Amino acid sequence: MKALNLFGILAIGACTFQACHSPETRGGQGDSSMSDSGKTDTAGGAVPMGSGPAGDSSKTDNMAGKTGDVTNQSKVDDDEATFMKKAAIGGMMEVDAGKVAMKSTNPKVKAFAAQMVADHSKANAELKALAMKKEIILPAEYPSEEKAHMDMMKKMTGADFDKHYIDMMVTDHDKTIALFKTGAMAQDKEVKDFANKTIPVITGHFEKAKAIQAGMK
């Protein structure tokens, strides 16, 4: 009986050893690695981009577009922004040219220049505040052509300077009136109000400059 029991134990052990190294068991281990690979595929590419909320690029783009539209509604349009930027450059030049012209020995030119500095400094401050409210970045420097003109004026003296300055004021204010009339047609009420408020001021400048110009001929 003992010999029989021992034989049985050996037989069971052999079967166990064979089972552990059978193709089926190895196949099971292989399935485990394939399962791991499947998990990697699922994480990296099994769910295509755009098929779910997190990966839907088209939905994200649409949402971004809608957000941009809402933001744009709080700003001025391109024409109004262009008006404000041109007005800023013109306003800066009126102030700087006026400061240069205050060196004139002609009392009328000097008084006119002082008025330009005062009136346009005030208008420039109002425009700057409006631009900040409308989230418009105004130019802080002159374009190259205007800068060269200002540099040239600083070198002029006497009657030549006076005539050049007043001629410039007549021409520039004529153009500025036309610019502000376009601003007066703005859809944005505050931009429109600023333009309408400023037109009488620059029209007065234009008339005074023409009168001084006429006296120089």
Coordinates of C-alpha atoms in Angstrom, one line a residue, residues 49-66:
M49 CA -9.6 62.2 -31.1
G50 CA -12.9 63.9 -31.5
S51 CA -15.0 61.0 -30.5
G52 CA -15.6 62.1 -27.0
P53 CA -15.9 65.4 -25.1
A54 CA -12.2 65.6 -24.1
G55 CA -10.8 65.0 -27.5
D56 CA -13.4 66.7 -29.7
S57 CA -11.2 69.3 -31.4
S58 CA -14.0 70.6 -33.6
K59 CA -16.2 71.2 -30.6
T60 CA -13.3 73.0 -28.9
D61 CA -12.7 75.2 -32.0
N62 CA -16.4 76.0 -32.1
M63 CA -16.4 76.9 -28.4
A64 CA -13.3 79.1 -28.9
G65 CA -15.0 80.8 -31.8
K66 CA -18.1 81.6 -29.8

